[in-house]
Every structure is written in C-alpha cells, then in structure tokens.
PDB file of C-alpha atoms and ligand atoms in Angstrom:
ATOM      1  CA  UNK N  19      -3.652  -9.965  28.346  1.00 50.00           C
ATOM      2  CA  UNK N  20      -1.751  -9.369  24.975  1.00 63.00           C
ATOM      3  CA  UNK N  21      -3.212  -6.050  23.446  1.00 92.00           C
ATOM      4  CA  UNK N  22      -5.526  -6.399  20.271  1.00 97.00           C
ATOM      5  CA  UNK N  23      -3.132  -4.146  18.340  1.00 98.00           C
ATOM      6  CA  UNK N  24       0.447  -5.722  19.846  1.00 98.00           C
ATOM      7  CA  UNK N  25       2.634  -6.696  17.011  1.00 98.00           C
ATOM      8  CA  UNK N  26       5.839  -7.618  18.404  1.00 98.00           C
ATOM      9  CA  UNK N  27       6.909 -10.893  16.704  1.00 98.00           C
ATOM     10  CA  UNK N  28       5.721 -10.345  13.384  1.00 98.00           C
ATOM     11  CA  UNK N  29       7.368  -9.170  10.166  1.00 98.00           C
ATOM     12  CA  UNK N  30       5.881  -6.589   7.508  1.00 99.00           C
ATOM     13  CA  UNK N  31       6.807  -6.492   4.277  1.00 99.00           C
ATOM     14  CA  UNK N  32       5.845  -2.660   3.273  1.00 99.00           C
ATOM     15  CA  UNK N  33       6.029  -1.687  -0.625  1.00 99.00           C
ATOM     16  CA  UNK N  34       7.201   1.309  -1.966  1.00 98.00           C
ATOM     17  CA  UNK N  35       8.187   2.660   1.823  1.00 98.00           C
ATOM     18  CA  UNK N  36      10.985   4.537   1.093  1.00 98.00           C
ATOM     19  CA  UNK N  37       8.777   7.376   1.431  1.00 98.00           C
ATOM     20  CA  UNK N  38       5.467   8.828   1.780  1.00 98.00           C
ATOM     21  CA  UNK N  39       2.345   6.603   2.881  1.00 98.00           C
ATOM     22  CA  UNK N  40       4.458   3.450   3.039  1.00 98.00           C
ATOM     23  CA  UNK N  41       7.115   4.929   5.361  1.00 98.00           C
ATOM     24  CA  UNK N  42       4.487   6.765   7.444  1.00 98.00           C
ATOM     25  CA  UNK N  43       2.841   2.974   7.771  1.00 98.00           C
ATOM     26  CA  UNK N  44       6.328   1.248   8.079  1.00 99.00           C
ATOM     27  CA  UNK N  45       6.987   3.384  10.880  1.00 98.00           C
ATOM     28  CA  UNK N  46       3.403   3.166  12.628  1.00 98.00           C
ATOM     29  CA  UNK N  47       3.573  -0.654  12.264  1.00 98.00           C
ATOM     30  CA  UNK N  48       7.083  -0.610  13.969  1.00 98.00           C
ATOM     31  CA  UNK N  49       5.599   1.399  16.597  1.00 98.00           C
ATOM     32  CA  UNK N  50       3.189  -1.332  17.537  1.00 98.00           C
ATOM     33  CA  UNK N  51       5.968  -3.350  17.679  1.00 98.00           C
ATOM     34  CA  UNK N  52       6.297  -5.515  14.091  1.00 98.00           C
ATOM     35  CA  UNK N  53      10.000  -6.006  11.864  1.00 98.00           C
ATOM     36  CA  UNK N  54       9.955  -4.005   9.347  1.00 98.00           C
ATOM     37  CA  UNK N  55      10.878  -4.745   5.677  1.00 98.00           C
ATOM     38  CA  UNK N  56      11.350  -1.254   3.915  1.00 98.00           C
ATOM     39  CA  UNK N  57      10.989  -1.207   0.294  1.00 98.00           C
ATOM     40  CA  UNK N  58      11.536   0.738  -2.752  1.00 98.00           C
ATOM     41  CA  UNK N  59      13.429   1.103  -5.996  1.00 98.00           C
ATOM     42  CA  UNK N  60      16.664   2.702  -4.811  1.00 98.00           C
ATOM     43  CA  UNK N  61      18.931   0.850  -1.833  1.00 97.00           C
ATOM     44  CA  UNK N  62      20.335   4.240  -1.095  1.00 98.00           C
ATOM     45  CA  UNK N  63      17.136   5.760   0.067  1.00 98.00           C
ATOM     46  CA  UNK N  64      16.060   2.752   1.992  1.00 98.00           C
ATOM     47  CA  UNK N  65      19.858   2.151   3.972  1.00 98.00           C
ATOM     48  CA  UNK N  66      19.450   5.580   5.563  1.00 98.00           C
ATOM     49  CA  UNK N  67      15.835   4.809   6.480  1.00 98.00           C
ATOM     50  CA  UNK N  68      16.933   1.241   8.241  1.00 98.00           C
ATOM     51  CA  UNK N  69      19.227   3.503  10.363  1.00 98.00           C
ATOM     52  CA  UNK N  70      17.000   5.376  11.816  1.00 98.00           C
ATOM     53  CA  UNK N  71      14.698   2.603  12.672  1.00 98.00           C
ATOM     54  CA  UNK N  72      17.349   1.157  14.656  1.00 98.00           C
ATOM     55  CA  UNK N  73      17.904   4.846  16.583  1.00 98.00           C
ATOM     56  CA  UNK N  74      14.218   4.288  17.496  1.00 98.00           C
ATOM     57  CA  UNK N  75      14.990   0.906  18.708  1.00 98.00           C
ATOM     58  CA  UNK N  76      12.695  -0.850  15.514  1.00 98.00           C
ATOM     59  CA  UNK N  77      13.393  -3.758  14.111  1.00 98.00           C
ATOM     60  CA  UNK N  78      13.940  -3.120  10.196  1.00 98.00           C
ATOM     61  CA  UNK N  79      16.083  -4.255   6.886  1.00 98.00           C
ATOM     62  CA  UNK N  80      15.448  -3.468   3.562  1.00 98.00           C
ATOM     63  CA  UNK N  81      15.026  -5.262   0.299  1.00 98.00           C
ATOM     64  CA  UNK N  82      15.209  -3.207  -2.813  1.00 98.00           C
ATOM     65  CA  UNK N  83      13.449  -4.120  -6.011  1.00 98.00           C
ATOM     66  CA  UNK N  84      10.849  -2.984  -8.868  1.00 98.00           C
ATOM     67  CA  UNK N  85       7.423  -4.281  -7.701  1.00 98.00           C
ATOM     68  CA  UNK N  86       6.854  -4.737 -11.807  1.00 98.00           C
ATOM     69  CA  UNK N  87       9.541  -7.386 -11.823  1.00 98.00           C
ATOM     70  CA  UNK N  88       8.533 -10.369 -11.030  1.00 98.00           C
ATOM     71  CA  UNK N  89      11.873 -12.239 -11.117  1.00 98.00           C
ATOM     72  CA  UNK N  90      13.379  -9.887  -8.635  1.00 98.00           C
ATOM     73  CA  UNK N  91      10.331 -10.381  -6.335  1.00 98.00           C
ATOM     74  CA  UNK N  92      10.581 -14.414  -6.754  1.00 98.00           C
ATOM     75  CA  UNK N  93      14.212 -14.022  -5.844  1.00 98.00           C
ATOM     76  CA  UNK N  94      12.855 -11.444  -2.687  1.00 98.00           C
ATOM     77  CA  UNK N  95      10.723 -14.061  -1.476  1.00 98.00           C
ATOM     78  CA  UNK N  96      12.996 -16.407  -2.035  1.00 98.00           C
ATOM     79  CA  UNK N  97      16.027 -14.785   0.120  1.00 98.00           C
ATOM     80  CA  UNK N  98      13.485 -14.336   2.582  1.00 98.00           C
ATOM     81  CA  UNK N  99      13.153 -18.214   3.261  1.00 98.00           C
ATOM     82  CA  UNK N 100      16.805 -18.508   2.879  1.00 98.00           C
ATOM     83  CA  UNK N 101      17.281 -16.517   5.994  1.00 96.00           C
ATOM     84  CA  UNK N 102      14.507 -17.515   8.111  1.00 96.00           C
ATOM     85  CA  UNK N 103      12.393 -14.399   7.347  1.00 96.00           C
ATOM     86  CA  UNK N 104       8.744 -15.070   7.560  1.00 98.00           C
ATOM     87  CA  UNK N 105       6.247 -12.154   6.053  1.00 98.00           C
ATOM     88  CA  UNK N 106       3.341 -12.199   8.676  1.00 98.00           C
ATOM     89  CA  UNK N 107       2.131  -8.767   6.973  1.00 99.00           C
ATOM     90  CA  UNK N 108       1.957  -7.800   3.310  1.00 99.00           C
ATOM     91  CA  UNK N 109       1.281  -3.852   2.473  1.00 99.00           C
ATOM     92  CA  UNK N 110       0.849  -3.564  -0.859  1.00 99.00           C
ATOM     93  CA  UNK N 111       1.287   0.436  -1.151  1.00 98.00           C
ATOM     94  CA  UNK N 112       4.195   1.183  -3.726  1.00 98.00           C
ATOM     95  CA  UNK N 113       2.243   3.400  -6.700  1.00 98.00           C
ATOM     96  CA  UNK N 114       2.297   5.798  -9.273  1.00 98.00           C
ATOM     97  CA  UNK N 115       0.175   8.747 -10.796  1.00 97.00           C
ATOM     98  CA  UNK N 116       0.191   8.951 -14.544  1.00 98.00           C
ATOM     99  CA  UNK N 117      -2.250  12.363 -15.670  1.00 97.00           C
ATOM    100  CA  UNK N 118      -3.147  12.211 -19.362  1.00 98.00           C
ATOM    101  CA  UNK N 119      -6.603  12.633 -21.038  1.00 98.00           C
ATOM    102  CA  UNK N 120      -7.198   9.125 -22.126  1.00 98.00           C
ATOM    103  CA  UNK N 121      -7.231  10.521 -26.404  1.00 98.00           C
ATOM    104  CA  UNK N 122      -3.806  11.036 -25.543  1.00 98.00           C
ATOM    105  CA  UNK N 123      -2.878   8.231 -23.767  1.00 98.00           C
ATOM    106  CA  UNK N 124      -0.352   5.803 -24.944  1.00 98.00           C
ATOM    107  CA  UNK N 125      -1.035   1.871 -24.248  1.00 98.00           C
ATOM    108  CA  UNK N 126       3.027   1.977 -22.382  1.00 98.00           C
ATOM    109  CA  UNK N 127       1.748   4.448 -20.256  1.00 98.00           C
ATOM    110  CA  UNK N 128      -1.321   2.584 -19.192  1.00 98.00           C
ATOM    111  CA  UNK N 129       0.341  -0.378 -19.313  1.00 98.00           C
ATOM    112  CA  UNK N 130       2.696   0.878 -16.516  1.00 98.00           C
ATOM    113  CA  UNK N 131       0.724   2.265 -13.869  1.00 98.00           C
ATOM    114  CA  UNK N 132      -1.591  -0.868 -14.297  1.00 99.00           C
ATOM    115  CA  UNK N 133       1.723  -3.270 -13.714  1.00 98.00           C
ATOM    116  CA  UNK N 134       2.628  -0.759 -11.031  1.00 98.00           C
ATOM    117  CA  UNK N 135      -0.582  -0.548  -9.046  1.00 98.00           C
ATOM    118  CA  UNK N 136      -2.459  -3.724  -9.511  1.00 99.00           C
ATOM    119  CA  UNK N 137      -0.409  -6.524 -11.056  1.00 99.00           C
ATOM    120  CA  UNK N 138       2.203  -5.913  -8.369  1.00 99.00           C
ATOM    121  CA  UNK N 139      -0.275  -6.597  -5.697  1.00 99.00           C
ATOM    122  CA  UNK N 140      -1.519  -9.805  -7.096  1.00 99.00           C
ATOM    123  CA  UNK N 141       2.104 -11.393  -7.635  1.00 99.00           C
ATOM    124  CA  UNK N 142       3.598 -10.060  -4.546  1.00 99.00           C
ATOM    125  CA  UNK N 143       0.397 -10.827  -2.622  1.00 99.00           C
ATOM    126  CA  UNK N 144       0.451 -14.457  -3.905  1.00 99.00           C
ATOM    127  CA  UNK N 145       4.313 -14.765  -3.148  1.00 99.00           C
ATOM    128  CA  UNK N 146       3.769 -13.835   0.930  1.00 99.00           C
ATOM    129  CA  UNK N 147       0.773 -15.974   0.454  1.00 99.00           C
ATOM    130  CA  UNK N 148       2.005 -18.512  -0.945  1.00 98.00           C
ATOM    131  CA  UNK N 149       4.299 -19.188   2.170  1.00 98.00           C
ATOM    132  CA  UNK N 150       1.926 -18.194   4.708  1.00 98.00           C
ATOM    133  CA  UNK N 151      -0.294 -20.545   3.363  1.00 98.00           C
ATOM    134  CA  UNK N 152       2.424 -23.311   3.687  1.00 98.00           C
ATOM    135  CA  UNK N 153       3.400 -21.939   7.635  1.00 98.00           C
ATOM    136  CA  UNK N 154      -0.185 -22.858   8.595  1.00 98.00           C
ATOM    137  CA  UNK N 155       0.302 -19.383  11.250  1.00 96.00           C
ATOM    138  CA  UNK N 156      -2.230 -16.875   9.030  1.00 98.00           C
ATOM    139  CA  UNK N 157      -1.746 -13.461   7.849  1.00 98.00           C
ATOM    140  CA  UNK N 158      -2.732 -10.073   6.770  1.00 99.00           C
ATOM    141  CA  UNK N 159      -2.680  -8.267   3.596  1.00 99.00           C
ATOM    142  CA  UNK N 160      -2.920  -4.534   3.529  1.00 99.00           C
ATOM    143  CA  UNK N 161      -3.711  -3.090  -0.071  1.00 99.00           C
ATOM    144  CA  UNK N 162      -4.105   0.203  -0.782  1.00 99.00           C
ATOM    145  CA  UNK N 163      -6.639   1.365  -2.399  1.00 98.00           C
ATOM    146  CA  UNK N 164      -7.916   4.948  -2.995  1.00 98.00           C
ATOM    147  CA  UNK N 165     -11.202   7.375  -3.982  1.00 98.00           C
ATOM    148  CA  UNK N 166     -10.475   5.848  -7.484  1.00 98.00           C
ATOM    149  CA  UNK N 167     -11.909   2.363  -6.186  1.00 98.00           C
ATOM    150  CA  UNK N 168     -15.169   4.245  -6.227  1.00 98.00           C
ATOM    151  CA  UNK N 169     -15.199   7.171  -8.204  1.00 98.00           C
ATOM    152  CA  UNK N 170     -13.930   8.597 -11.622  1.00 98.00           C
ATOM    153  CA  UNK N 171     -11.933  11.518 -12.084  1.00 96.00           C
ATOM    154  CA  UNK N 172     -10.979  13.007 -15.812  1.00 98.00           C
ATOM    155  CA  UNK N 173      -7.075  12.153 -16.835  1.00 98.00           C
ATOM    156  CA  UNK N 174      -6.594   9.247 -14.587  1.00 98.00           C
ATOM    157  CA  UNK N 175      -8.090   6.265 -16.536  1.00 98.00           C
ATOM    158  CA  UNK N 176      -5.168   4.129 -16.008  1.00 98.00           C
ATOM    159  CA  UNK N 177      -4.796   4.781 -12.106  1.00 98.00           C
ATOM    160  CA  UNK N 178      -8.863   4.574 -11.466  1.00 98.00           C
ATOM    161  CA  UNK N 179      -8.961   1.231 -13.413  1.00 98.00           C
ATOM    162  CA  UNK N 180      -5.896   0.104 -11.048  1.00 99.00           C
ATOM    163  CA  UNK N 181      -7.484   1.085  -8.225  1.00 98.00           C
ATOM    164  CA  UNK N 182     -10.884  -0.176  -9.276  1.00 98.00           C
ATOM    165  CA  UNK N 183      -9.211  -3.759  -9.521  1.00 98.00           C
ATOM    166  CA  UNK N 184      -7.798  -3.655  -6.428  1.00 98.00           C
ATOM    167  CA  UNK N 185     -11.001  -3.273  -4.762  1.00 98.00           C
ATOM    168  CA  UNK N 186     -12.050  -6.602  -6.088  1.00 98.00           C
ATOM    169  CA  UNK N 187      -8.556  -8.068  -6.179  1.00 99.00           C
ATOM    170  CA  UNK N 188      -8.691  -7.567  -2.120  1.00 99.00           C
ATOM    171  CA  UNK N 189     -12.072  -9.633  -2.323  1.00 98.00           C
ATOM    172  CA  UNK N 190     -10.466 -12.301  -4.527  1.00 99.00           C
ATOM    173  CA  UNK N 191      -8.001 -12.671  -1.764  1.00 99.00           C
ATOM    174  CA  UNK N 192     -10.220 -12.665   1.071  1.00 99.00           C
ATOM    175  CA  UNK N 193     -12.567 -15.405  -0.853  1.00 99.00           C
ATOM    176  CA  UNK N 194      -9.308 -17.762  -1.891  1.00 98.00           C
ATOM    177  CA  UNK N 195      -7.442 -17.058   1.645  1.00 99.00           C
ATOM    178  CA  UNK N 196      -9.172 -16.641   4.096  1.00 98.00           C
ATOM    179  CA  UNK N 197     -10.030 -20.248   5.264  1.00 98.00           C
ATOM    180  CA  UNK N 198      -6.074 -20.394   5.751  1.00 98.00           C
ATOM    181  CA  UNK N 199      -6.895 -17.603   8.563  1.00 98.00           C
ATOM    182  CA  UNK N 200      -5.316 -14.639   6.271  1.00 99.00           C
ATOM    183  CA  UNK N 201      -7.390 -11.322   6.101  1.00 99.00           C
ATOM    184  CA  UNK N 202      -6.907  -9.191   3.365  1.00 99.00           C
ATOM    185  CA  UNK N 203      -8.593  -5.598   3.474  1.00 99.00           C
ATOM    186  CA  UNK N 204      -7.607  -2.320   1.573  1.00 99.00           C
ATOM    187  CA  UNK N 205      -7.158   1.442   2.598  1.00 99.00           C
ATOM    188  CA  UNK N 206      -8.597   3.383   0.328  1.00 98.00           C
ATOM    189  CA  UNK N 207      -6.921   7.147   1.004  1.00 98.00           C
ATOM    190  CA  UNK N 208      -8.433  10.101   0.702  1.00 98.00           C
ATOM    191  CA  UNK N 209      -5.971  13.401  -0.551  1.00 98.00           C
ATOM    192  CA  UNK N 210      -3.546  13.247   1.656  1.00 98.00           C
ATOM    193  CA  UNK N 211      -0.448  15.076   1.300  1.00 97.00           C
ATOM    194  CA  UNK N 212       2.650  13.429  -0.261  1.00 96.00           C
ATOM    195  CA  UNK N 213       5.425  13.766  -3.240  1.00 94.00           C
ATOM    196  CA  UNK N 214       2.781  12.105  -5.707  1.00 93.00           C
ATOM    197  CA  UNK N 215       0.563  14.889  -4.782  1.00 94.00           C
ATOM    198  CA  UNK N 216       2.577  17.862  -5.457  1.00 93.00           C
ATOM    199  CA  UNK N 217       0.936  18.923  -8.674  1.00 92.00           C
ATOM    200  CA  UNK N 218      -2.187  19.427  -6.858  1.00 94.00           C
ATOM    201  CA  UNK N 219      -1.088  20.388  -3.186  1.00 94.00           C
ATOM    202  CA  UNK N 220       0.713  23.334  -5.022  1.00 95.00           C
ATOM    203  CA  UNK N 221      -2.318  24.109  -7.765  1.00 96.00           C
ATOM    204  CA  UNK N 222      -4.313  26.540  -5.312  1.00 97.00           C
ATOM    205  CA  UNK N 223      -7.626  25.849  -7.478  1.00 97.00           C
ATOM    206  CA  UNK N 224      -6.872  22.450  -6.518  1.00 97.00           C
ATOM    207  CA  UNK N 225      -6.078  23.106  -2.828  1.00 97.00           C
ATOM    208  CA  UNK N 226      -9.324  25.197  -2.333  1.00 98.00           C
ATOM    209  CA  UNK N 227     -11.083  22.473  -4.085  1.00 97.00           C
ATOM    210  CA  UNK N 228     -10.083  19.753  -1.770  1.00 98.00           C
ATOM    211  CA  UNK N 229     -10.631  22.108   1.160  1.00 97.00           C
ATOM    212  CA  UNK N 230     -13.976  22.548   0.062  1.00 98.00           C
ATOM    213  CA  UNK N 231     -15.028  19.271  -0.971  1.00 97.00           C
ATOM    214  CA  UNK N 232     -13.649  17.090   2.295  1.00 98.00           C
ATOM    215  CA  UNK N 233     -15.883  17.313   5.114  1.00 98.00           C
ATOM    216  CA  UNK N 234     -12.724  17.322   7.815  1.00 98.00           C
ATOM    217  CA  UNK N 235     -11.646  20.637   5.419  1.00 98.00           C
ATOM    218  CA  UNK N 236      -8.546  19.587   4.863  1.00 98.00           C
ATOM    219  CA  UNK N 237      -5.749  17.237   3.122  1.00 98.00           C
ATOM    220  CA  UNK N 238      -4.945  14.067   5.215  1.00 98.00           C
ATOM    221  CA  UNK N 239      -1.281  13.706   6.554  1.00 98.00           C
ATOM    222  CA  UNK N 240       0.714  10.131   5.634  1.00 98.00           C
ATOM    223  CA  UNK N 241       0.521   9.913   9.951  1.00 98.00           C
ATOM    224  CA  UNK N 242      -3.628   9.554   9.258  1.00 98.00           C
ATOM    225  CA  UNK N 243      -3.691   6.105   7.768  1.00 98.00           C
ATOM    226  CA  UNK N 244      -1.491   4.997  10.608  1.00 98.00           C
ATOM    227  CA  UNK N 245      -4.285   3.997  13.092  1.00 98.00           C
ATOM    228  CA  UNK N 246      -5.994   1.832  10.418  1.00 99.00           C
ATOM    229  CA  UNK N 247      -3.069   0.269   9.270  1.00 99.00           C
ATOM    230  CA  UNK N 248      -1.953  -1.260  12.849  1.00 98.00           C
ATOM    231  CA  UNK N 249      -5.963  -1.943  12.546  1.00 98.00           C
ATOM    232  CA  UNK N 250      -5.946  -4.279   9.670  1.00 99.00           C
ATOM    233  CA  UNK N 251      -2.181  -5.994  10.812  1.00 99.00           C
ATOM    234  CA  UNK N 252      -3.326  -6.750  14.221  1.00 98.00           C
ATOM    235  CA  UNK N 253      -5.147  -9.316  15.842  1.00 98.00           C
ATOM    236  CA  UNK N 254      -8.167  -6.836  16.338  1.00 98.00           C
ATOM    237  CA  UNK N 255      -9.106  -7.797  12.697  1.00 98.00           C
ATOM    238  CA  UNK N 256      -9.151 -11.329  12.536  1.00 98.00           C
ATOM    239  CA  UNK N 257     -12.593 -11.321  11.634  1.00 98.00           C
ATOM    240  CA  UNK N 258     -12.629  -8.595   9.409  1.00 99.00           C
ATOM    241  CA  UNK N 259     -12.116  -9.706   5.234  1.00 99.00           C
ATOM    242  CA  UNK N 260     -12.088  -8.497   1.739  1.00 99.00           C
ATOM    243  CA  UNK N 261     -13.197  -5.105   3.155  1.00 98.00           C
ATOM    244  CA  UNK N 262     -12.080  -1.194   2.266  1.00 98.00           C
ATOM    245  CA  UNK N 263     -11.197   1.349   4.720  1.00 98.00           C
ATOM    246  CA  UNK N 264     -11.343   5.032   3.454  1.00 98.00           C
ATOM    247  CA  UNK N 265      -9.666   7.016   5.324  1.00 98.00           C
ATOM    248  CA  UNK N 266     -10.535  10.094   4.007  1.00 98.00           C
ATOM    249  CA  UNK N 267     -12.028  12.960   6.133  1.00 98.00           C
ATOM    250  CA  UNK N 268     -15.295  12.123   5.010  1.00 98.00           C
ATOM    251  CA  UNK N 269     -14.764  12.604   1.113  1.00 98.00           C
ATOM    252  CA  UNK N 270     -16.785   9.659   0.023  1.00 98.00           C
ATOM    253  CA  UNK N 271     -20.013  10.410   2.317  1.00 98.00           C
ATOM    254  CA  UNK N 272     -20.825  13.570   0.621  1.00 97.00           C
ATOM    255  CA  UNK N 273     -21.595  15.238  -2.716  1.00 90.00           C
TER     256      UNK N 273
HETATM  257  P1  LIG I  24       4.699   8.609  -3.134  1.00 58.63           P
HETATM  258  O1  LIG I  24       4.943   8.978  -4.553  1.00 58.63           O
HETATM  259  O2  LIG I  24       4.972   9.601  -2.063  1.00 58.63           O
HETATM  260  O3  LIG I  24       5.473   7.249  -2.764  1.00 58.63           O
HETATM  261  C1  LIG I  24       5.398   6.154  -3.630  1.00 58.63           C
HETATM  262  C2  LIG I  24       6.284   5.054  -3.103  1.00 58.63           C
HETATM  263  O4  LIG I  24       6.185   3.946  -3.997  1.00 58.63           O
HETATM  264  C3  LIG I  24       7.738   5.448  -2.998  1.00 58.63           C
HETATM  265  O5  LIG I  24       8.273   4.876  -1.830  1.00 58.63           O
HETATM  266  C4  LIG I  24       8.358   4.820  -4.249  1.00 58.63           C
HETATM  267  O6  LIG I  24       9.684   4.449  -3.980  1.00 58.63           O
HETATM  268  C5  LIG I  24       7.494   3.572  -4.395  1.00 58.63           C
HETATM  269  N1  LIG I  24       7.441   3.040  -5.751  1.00 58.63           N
HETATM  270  C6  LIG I  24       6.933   3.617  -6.863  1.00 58.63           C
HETATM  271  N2  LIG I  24       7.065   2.801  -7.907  1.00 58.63           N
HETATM  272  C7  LIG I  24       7.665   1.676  -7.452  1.00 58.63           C
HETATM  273  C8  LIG I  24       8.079   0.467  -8.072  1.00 58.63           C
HETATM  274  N3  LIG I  24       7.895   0.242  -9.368  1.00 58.63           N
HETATM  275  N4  LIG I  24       8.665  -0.471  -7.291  1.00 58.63           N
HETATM  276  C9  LIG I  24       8.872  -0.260  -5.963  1.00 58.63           C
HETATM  277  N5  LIG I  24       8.491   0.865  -5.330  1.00 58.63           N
HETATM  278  C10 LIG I  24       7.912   1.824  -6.070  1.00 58.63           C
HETATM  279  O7  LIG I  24       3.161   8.146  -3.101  1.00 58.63           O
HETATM  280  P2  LIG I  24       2.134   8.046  -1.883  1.00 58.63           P
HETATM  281  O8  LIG I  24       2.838   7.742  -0.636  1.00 58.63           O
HETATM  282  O9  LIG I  24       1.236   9.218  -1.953  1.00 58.63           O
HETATM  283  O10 LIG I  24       1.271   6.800  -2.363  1.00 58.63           O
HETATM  284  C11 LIG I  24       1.401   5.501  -1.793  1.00 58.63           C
HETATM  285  C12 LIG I  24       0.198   4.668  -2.211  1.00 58.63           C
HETATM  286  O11 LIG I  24      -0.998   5.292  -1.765  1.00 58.63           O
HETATM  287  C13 LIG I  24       0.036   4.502  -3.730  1.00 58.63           C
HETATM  288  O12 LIG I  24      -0.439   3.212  -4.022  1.00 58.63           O
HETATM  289  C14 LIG I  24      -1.023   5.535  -4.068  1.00 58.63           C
HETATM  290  O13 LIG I  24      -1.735   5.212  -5.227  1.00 58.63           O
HETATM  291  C15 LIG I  24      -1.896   5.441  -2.834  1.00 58.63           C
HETATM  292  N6  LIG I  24      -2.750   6.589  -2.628  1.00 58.63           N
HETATM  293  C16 LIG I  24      -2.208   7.822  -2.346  1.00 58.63           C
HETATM  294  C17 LIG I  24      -3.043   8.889  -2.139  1.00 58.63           C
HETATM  295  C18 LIG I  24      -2.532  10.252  -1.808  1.00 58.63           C
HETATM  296  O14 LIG I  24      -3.346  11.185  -1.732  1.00 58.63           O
HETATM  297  N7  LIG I  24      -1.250  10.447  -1.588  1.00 58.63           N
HETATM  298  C19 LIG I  24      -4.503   8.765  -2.254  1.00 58.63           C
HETATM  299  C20 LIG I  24      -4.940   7.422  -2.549  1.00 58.63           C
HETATM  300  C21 LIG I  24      -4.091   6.384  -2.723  1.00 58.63           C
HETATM  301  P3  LIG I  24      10.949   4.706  -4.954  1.00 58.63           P
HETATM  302  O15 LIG I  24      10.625   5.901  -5.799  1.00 58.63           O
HETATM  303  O16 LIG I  24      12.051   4.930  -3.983  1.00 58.63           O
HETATM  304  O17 LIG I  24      11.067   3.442  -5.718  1.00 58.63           O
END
C-alpha cells in the first residue's frame, strides 16, 4: 500500500526557501520524496542550495523572483508549463518582519510587508491554482500563517494584519477550491528560531520571555514544522480544508 505521507511524483513550489522555514520545509518535503522548486530573491543563494539537494539524491531546481512582482511570477508560472513542470504543492512561506509603533509607521512600509505576506499568497496561490484547476489531478496549498493570525502584539500592525488575512485568505481558498479536490490549510508558527528572529533570539528579556510563556519552554527549530508540512502535502489530508495548524509548543493554549 502507498504510504499516506509518500510524495514521490509530485512537485512543490516552496517560497522564500532559500533559507530558514522554507528550506527546513523544502528539504522535509524532499525527504518524503516530492521535486522541489526552491525559491527566493537571489539565484546565487538558491544554485548552491539545488546542489546539495542533488548530493542527497532530491529532486530540486530553482526559480528566482520577488513574490511582490506579479509579472515575474506570471512569467514563473508560465516557464513552468513551457517545460512540463506541474506544481502539485504550493507553500506560500516567503515573509518579512517590519517593527515600528504604528504613530510612526509610514503607509510604504505597511504597504510592503502587506504585498510581501498576503498579496503574494493570493496571486501566487491563484497562479498554481489556476493550472491545477485546469489538470483536473488536485492539489495542496500550504500557507503560513503565524501567532499573529490570532493575537496582537505592539509594533507589528502591518505583519498581524498580514497574517490575520491569511487566516481567512486560506478559507477563501478552501471554499472556491476545494470541489476541484485542492486543500488549502495554513501553519501558523510559533517562535521558532530563524534570521527574521534575531532581534529577539539575541534580546535576553525577550528570550526569557518566550521561555516562560511557551508551554514546551522553549523556541521551536525550522526542523519542527517539518512533520506538519509533509502533513498538509500528502494524501493523509485530503479531507482536511481551510484549516490552521500552530505549531507552536503550546503558545496559543495558555495565558
Ligand atoms: P527568514 O527571514 O529566515 O526567511 C525568509 C525567506 O523569505 C527567505 O528565504 C527570503 O529569501 C524569502 N523572502 C523574503 N522576501 C521575499 C520576497 N519578496 N520574494 C521572495 N522571497 C522572499 O524567515 P522565516 O523562515 O522565519 O519565516 C518564514 C515564514 O514563516 C514567514 O512567512 C514568516 O512570517 C513565518 N513565520 C515565522 C515565524 C518565526 O518565528 N520564525 C513565526 C511565524 C511565522 P531571500 O532573502 O533570499 O529573498
């Protein structure tokens, strides 16, 4: 019997993998046996990256562009038909952290990480959709969410409103697509420990506070959202839609 979790023969399309979350995913999803599309801003991070995924014996390639421009993710998509690449998987993870009381915020600023973490996933997500749709086979989206979806924290207006919207975004998709068999469900994170966290992994108020506050007593590690990840891309979620995951050491259950 094929395994619930088996990949092999699909394709994932992971944003903003060059590192972090999204490689820690790419390279989970791999594991369970899916092609890999790495993405990010810069080719020469991602060229390295499609190296070693070939040392591991993974399928991967990589396709560099700005998930805020949606002409270069047209022409993506577009490629991808060209050469026969079908996207069976979406992960819509690239991101940024902006931290700026909101009196001080400029509209740019807001407008950016909102482009960056929300309006990407809606264009990108309708582009692999779009096509999956028009394959008849299914699919699975994978958005990332976070503790923002839920709760507010003070200087990150822009990135909790993102988030917010991608909570209901991921149930906009799951109500339009899935009677064309495509699940889409969000991981929300909890602190886990990455580049974009660096300000607060190395503020030890901060550190002691996340300690503290997370009932597993610790920061997450990218290799944490891993298991939930080959989750929501596998066949062992067909049924599951417009649903979020925290993975989070418990964060959300307690005050
Ligand atoms: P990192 O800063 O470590 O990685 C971010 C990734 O996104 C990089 O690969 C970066 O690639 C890519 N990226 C950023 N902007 C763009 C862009 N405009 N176009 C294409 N790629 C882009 O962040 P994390 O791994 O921590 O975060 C990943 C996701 O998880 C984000 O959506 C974040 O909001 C979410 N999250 C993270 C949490 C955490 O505690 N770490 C908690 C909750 C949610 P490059 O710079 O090479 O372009």
């Amino acid at each position: 019997m094929t395994s619930l979790f088996d990949l092999t023969g699909k394709t994932a399309l992971v944003t903003g993998s060059s590192g972090g979350l999204g490689l820690a995913m790419a390279r989970g999803l791999a594991e369970a046996g899916s092609s890999i599309v790495l993405n990010g801003r810069n080719e020469a991070k991602l060229a390295p990256l499609v190296d070693e995924f070939a040392k591991n014996s993974h399928s991967a390639s990589h396709c560099a562009f700005d998930v805020c421009d949606e002409e270069a993710i047209v022409s993506a998509f577009n490629r991808f038909d060209e050469t026969g690449q079908h996207i069976d998987i979406l992960v819509n993870n690239a991101g940024i952290q902006f931290r700026r009381p909101m009196l001080e915020l400029e509209s740019a600023d807001w407008r950016r990480v909102i482009e960056t973490n929300l309006t990407s996933a809606f264009i990108i997500g309708r582009e692999a959709a779009k096509r999956m749709v028009k394959r008849g086979s299914g699919g699975k989206i994978i958005n990332i969410a976070s503790l923002a979806s839920e709760v507010a924290r003070a200087t990150i207006a822009p990135y909790g409103a993102a988030k917010g919207g991608m909570k209901l975004l991921t149930r906009s998709m799951a109500a339009e697509w899935a009677a064309h068999d495509i699940q889409a469900n969000a991981i929300g994170p909890g602190y886990i420990d990455t580049e974009m966290n660096t300000a607060l992994t190395s503020d030890s108020k901060f550190d002691a506070w996340v300690r503290g506050r997370t009932p597993s007593g610790r920061w997450g590690v990218p290799q944490d959202l891993v298991g939930t990840a080959i989750f929501l891309a596998s066949p062992a979620s067909n049924y599951v839609n417009g649903q979020i995951i925290y993975v989070d050491g418990g964060l959300l259950a307690v005050i």
